[in-house]
PDB file of C-alpha atoms in Angstrom:
ATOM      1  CA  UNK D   1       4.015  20.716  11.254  1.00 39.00           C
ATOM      2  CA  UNK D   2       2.122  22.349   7.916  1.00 40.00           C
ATOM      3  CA  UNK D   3      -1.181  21.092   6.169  1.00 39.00           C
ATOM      4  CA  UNK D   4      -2.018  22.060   3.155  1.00 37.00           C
ATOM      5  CA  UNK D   5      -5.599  22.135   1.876  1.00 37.00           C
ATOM      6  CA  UNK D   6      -6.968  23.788  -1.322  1.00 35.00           C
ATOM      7  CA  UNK D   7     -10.944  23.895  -1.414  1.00 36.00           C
ATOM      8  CA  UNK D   8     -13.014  22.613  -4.727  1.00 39.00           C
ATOM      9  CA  UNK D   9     -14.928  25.205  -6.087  1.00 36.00           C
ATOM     10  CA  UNK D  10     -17.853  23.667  -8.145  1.00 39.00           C
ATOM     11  CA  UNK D  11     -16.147  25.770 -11.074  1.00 43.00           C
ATOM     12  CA  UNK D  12     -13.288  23.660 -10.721  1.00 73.00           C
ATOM     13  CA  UNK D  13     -14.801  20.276 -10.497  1.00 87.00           C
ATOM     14  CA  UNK D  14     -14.466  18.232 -13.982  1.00 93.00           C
ATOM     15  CA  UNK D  15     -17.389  16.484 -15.433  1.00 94.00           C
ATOM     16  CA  UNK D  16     -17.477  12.928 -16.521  1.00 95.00           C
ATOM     17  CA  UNK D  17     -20.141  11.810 -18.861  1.00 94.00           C
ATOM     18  CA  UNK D  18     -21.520   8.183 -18.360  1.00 94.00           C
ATOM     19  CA  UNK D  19     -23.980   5.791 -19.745  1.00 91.00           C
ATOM     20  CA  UNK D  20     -26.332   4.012 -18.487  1.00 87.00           C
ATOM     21  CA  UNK D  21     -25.858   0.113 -18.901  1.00 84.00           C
ATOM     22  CA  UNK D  22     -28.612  -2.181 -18.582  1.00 73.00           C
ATOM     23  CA  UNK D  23     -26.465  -5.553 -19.402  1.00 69.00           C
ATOM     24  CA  UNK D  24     -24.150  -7.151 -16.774  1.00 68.00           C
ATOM     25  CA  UNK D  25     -21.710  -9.875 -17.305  1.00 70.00           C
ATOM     26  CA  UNK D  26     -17.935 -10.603 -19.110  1.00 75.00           C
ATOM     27  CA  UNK D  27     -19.197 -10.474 -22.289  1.00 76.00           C
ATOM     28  CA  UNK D  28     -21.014  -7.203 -21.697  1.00 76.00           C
ATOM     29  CA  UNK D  29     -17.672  -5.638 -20.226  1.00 78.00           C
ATOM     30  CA  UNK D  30     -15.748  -6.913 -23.171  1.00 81.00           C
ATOM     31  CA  UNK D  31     -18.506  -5.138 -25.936  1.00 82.00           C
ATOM     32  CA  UNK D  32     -17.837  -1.991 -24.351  1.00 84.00           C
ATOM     33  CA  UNK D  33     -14.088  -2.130 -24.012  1.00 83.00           C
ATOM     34  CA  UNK D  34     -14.258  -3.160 -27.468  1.00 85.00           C
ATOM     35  CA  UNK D  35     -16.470   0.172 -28.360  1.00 87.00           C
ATOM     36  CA  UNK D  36     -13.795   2.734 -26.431  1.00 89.00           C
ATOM     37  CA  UNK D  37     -15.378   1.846 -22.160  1.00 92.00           C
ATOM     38  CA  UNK D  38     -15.503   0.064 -19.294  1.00 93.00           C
ATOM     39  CA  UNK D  39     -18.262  -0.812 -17.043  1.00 93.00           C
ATOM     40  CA  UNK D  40     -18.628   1.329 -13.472  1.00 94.00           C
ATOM     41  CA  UNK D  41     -21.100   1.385 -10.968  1.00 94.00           C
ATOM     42  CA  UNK D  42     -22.185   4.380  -9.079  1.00 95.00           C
ATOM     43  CA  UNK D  43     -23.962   4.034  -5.520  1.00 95.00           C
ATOM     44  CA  UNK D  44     -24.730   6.041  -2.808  1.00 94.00           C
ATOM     45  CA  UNK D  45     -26.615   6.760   0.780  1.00 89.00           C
ATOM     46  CA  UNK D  46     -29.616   7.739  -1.526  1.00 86.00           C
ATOM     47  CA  UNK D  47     -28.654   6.408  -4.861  1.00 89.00           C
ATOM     48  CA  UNK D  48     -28.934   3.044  -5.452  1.00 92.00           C
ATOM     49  CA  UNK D  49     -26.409   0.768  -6.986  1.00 92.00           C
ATOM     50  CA  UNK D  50     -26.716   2.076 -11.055  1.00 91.00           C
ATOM     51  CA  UNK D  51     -24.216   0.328 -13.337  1.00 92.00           C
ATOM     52  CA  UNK D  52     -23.025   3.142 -16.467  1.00 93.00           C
ATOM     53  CA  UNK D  53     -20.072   2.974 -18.544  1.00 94.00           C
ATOM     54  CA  UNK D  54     -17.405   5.425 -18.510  1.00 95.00           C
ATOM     55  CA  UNK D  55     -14.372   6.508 -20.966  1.00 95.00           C
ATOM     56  CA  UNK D  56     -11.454   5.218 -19.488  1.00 95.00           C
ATOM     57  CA  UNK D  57      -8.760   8.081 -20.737  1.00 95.00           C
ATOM     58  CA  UNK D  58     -11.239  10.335 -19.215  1.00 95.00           C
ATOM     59  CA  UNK D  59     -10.899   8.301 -15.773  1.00 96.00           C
ATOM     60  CA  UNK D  60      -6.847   8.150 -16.083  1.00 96.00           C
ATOM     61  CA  UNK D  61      -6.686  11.798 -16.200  1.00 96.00           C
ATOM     62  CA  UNK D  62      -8.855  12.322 -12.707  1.00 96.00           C
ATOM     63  CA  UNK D  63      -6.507   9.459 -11.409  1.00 96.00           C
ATOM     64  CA  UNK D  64      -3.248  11.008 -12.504  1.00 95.00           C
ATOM     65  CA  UNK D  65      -4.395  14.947 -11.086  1.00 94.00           C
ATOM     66  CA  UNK D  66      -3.303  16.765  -8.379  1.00 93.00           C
ATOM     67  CA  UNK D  67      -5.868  15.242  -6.069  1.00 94.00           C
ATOM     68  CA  UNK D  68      -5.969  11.732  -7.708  1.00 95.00           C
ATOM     69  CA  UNK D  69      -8.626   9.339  -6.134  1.00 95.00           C
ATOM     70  CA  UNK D  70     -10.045  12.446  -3.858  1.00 96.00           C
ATOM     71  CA  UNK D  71     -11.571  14.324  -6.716  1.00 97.00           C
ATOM     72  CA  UNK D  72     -14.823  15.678  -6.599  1.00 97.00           C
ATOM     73  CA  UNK D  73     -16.009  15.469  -9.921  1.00 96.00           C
ATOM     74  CA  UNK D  74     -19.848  15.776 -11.742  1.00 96.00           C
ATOM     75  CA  UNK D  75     -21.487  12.254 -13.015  1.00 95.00           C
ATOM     76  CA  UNK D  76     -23.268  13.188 -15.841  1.00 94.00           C
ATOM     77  CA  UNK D  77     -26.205  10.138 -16.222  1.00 87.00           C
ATOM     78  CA  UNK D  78     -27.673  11.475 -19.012  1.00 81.00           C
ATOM     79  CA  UNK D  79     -29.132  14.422 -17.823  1.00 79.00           C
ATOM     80  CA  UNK D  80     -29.316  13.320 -14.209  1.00 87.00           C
ATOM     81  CA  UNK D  81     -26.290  14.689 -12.659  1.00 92.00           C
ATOM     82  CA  UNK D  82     -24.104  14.344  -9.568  1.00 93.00           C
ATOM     83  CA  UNK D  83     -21.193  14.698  -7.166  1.00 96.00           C
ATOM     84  CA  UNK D  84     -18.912  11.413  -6.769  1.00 97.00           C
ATOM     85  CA  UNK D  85     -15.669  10.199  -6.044  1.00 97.00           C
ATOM     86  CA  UNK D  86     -13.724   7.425  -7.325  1.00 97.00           C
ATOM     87  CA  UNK D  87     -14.005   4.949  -4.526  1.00 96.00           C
ATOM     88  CA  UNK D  88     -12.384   2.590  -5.749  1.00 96.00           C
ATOM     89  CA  UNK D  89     -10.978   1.092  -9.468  1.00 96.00           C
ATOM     90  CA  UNK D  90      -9.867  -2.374 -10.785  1.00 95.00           C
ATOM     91  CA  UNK D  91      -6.664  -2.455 -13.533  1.00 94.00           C
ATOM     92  CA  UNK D  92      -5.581  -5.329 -16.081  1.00 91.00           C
ATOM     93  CA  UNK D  93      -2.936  -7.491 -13.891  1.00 94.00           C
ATOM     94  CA  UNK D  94      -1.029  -7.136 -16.966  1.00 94.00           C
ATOM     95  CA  UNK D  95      -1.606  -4.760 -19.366  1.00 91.00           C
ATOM     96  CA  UNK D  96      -2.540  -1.966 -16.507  1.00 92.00           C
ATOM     97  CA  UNK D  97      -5.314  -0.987 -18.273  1.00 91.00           C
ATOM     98  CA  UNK D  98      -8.418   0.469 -16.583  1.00 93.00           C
ATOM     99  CA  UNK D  99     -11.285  -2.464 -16.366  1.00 92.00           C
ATOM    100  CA  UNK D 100     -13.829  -1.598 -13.646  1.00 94.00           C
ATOM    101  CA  UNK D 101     -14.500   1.936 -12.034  1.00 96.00           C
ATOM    102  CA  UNK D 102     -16.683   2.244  -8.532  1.00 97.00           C
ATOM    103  CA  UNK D 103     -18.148   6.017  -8.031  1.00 97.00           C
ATOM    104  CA  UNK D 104     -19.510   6.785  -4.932  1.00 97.00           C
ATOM    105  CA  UNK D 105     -22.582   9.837  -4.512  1.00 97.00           C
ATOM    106  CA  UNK D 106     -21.220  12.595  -2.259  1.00 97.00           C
ATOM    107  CA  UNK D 107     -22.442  16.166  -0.754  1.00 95.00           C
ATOM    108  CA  UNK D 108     -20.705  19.320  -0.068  1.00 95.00           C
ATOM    109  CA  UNK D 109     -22.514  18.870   3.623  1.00 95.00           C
ATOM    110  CA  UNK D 110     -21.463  15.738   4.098  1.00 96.00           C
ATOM    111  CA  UNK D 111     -17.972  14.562   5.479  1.00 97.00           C
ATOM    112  CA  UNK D 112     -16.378  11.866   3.760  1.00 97.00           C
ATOM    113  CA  UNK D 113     -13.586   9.725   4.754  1.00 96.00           C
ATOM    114  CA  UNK D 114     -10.665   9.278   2.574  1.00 97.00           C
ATOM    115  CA  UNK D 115      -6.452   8.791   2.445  1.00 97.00           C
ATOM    116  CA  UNK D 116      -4.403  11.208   2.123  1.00 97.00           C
ATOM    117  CA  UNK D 117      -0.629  11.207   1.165  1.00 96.00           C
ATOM    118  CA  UNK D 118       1.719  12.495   4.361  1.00 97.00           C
ATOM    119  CA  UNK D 119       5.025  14.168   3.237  1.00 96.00           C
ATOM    120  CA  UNK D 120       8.340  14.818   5.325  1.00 96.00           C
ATOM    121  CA  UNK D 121       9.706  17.870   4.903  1.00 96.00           C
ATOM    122  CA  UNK D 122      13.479  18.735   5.578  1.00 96.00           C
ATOM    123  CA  UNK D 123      16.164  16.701   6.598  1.00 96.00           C
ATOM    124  CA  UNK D 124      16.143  15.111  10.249  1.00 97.00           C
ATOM    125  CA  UNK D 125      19.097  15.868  11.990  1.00 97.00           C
ATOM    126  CA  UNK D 126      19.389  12.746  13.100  1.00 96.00           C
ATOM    127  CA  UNK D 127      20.005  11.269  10.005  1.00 96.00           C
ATOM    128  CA  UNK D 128      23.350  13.054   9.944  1.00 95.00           C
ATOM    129  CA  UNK D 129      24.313  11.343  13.208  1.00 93.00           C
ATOM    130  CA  UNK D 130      24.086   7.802  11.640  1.00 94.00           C
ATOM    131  CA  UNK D 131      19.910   7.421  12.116  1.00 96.00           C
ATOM    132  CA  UNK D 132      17.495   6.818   9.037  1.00 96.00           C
ATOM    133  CA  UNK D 133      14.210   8.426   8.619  1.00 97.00           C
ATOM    134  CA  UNK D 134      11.257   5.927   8.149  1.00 97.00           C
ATOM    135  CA  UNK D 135       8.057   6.947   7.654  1.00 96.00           C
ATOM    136  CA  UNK D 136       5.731   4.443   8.830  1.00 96.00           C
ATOM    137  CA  UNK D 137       2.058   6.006   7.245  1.00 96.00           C
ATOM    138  CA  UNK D 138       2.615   7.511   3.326  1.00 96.00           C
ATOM    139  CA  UNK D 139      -0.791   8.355   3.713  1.00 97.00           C
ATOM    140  CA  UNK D 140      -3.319   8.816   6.790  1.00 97.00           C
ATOM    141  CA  UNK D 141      -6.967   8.606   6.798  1.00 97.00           C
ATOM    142  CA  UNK D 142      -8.899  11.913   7.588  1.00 97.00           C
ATOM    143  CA  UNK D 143     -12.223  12.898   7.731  1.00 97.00           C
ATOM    144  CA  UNK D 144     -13.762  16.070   6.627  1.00 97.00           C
ATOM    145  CA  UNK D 145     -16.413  17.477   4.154  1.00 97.00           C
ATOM    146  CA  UNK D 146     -15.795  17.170   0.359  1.00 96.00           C
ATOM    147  CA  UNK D 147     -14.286  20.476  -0.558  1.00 93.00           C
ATOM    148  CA  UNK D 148     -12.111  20.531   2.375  1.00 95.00           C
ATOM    149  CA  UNK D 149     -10.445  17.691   2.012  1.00 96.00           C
ATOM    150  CA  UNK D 150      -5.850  18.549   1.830  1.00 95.00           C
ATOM    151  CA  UNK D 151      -4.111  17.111  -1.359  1.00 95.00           C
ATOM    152  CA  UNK D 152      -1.627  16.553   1.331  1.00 95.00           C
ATOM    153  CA  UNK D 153      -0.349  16.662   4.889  1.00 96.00           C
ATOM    154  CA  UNK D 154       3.212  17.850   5.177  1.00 95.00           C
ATOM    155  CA  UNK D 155       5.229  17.162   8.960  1.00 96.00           C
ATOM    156  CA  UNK D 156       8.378  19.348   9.112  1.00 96.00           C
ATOM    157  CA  UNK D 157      10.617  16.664  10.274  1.00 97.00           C
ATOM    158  CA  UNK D 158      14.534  18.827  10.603  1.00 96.00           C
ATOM    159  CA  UNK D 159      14.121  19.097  14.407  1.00 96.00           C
ATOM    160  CA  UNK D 160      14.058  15.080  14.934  1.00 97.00           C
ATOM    161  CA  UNK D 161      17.079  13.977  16.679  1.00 97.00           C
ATOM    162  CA  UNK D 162      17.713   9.866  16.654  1.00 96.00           C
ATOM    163  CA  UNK D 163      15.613   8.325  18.740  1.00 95.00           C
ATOM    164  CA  UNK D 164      12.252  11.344  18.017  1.00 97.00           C
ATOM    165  CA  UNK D 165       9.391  10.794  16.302  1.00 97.00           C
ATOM    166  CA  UNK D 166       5.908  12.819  14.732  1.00 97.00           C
ATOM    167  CA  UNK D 167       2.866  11.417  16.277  1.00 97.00           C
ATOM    168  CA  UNK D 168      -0.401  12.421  15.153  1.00 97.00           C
ATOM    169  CA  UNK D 169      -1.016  14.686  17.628  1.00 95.00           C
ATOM    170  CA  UNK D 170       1.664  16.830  16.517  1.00 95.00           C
ATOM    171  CA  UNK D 171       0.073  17.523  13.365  1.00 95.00           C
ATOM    172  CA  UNK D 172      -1.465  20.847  13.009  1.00 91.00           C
ATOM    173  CA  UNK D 173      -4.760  20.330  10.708  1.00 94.00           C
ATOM    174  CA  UNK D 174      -6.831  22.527   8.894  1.00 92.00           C
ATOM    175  CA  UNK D 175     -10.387  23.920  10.067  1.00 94.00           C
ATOM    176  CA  UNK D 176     -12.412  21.101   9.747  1.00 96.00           C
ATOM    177  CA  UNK D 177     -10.157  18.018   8.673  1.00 97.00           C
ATOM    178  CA  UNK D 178      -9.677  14.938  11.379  1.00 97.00           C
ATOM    179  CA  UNK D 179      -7.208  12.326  11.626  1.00 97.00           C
ATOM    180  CA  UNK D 180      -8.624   8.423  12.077  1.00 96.00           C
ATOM    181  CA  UNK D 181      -5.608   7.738  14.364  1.00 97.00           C
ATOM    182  CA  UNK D 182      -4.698   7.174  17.735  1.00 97.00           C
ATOM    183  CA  UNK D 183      -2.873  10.581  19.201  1.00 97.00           C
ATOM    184  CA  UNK D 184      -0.214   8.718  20.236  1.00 97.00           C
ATOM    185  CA  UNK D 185       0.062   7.020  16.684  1.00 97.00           C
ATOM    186  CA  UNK D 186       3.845   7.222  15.773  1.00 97.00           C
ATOM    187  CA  UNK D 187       3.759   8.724  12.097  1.00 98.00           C
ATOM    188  CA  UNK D 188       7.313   9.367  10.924  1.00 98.00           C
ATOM    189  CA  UNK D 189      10.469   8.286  13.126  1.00 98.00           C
ATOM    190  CA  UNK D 190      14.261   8.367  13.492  1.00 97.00           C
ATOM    191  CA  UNK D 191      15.840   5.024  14.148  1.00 96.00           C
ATOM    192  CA  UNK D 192      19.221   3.402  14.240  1.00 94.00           C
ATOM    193  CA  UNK D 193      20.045   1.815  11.105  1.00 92.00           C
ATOM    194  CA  UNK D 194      19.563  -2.123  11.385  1.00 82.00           C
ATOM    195  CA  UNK D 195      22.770  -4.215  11.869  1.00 72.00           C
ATOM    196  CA  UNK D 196      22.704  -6.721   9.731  1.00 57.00           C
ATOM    197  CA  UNK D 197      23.108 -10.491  11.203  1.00 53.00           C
ATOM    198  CA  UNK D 198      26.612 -12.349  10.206  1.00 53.00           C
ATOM    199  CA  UNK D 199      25.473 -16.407  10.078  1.00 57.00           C
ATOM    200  CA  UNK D 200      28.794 -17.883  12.144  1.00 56.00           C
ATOM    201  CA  UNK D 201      29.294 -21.779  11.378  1.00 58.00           C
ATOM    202  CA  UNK D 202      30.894 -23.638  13.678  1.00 57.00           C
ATOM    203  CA  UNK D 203      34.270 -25.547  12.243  1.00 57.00           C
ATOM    204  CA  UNK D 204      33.839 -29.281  11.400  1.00 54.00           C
ATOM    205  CA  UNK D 205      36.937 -31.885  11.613  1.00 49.00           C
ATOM    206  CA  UNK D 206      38.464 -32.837   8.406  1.00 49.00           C
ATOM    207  CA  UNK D 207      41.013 -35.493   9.243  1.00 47.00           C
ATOM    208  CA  UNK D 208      39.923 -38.859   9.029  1.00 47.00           C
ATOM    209  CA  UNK D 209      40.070 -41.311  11.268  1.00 47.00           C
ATOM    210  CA  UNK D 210      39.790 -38.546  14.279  1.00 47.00           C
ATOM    211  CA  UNK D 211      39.235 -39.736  17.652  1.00 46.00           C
ATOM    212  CA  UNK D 212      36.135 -38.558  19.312  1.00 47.00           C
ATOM    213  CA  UNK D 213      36.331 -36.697  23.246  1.00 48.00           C
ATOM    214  CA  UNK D 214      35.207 -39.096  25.637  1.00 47.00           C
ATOM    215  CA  UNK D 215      31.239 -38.941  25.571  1.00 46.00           C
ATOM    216  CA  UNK D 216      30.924 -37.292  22.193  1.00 44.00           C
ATOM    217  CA  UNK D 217      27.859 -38.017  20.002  1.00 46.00           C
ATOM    218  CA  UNK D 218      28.661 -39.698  17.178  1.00 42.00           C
ATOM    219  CA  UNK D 219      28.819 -36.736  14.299  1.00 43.00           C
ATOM    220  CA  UNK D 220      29.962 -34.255  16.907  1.00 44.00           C
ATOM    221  CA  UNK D 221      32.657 -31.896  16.216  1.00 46.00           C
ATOM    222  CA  UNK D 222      36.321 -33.960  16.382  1.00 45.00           C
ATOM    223  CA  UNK D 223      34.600 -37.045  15.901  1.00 45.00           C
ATOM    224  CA  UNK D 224      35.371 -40.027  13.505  1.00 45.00           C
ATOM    225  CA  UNK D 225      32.612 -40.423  10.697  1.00 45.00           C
ATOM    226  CA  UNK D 226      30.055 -42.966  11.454  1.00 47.00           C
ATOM    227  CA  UNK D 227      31.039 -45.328   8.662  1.00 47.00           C
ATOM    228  CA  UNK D 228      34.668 -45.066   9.449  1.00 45.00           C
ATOM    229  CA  UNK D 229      34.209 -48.112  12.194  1.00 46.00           C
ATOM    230  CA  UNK D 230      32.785 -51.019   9.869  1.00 47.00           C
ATOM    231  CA  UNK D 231      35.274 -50.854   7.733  1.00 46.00           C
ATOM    232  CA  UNK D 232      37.631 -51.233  10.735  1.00 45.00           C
ATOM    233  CA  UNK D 233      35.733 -54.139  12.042  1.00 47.00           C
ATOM    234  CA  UNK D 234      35.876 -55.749   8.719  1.00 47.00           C
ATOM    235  CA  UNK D 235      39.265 -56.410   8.247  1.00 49.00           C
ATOM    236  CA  UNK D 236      40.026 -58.798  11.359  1.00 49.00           C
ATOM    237  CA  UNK D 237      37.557 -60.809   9.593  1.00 50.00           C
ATOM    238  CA  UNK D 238      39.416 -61.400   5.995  1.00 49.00           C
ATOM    239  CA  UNK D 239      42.659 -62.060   8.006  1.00 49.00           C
ATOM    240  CA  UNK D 240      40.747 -64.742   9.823  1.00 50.00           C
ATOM    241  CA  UNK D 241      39.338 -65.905   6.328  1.00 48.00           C
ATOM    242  CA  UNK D 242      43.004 -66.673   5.275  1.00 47.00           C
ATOM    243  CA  UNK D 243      44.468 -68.646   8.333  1.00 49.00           C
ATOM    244  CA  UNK D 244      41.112 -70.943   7.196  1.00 50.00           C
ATOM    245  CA  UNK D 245      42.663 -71.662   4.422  1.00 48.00           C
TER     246      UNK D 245
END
């Protein structure tokens, strides 16, 4: 197992300028989508909940980098500045658009706890014996300080035979980074490809006028249809009809 992490040098962070926002409401958010942003909020430990406004293009490129949602980047308030990370960020169910952006305050001394993607690399060898390689975590939560933090985990997985698996003890971490999961937490597996289920229907008798088996539930397999013995009780009673007359 490999793990690749790439520190942020403070050099390296990008900055995002924001504006403070003293307005709340739908019609506030729709004036500044209107004039070119959307309403955030940045919180913290220390920093209390501030709403701003950010650019959203400037947003889409932090969300479509290398590190995506686990970029340190500098808040520029105005002249107050900061370290935050996207916590989390709300898009048009439609359109896709960016609508609502949550930054959270962090510090370079201060672990954080975030997802990050988990990659298989090579080709199982049980897969060429008939099995199929399911990864059961994309990503896995770790825990480490800011600038430590991998853009991703990669698990050799060539050695797996059908039936083997990576747990997360098996990863080998950098200096520094944690896994939230159980040791024994079954990451990426081997496993027989699913059968799929045939429905079988059971054949129904066709001919009418069968005879049921003695005891057989009216409706049963072989048996006459229900309204097949009125109409055979009927017809004793027009031949009776014309002796009457």
């Amino acid at each position: 197992m490999t793990a690749t992490a790439t520190a942020t040098s403070s050099s390296s962070m990008p900055t995002l300028k924001a504006q403070n926002r003293a307005v709340a409401g739908k019609g506030e958010a729709r004036r500044l989508r209107r004039t070119g942003f959307v309403p955030a909020i940045a919180y913290g430990k220390d920093l209390p909940a501030t709403p701003i406004a950010v650019a959203p293009k400037e947003v889409s490129l932090i969300l479509k980098s290398e590190r995506g949602q686990n970029t340190v980047l500098e808040l520029d308030l105005g002249g107050k500045k900061l370290l935050a990370m996207i916590r989390d960020f709300a898009l048009h169910p439609v359109k896709r658009a960016l609508e609502h952006v949550d930054f959270i305050e962090v510090r370079l001394d201060k672990p954080v706890e975030v997802q990050v993607p988990l990659i298989a690399l090579g080709k199982a060898i049980g897969t060429t014996k008939g099995g199929v390689l399911r990864i059961v975590h994309r990503t896995i939560p770790v825990r480490c300080l800011p600038n430590l933090i991998p853009i991703k985990i990669e698990a050799d997985v060539s050695h797996l035979e059908l039936g083997q698996h990576v747990s997360t003890r098996e990863l080998k971490l950098p200096e520094g980074v944690t896994v939230g999961l159980p040791p024994e937490q079954t990451l990426i597996a081997v496993v027989a490809p699913e059968k799929e289920e045939v429905e079988v229907v059971a054949p129904v008798a066709a001919v009418a006028g069968a005879v049921p088996a003695a005891g057989a539930p009216v409706g049963a397999p072989g048996a006459a249809p229900a309204a097949a013995a009125p109409a055979a009780e009927a017809a004793p009673a027009k031949e009776e009809k014309k002796k009457k007359k």
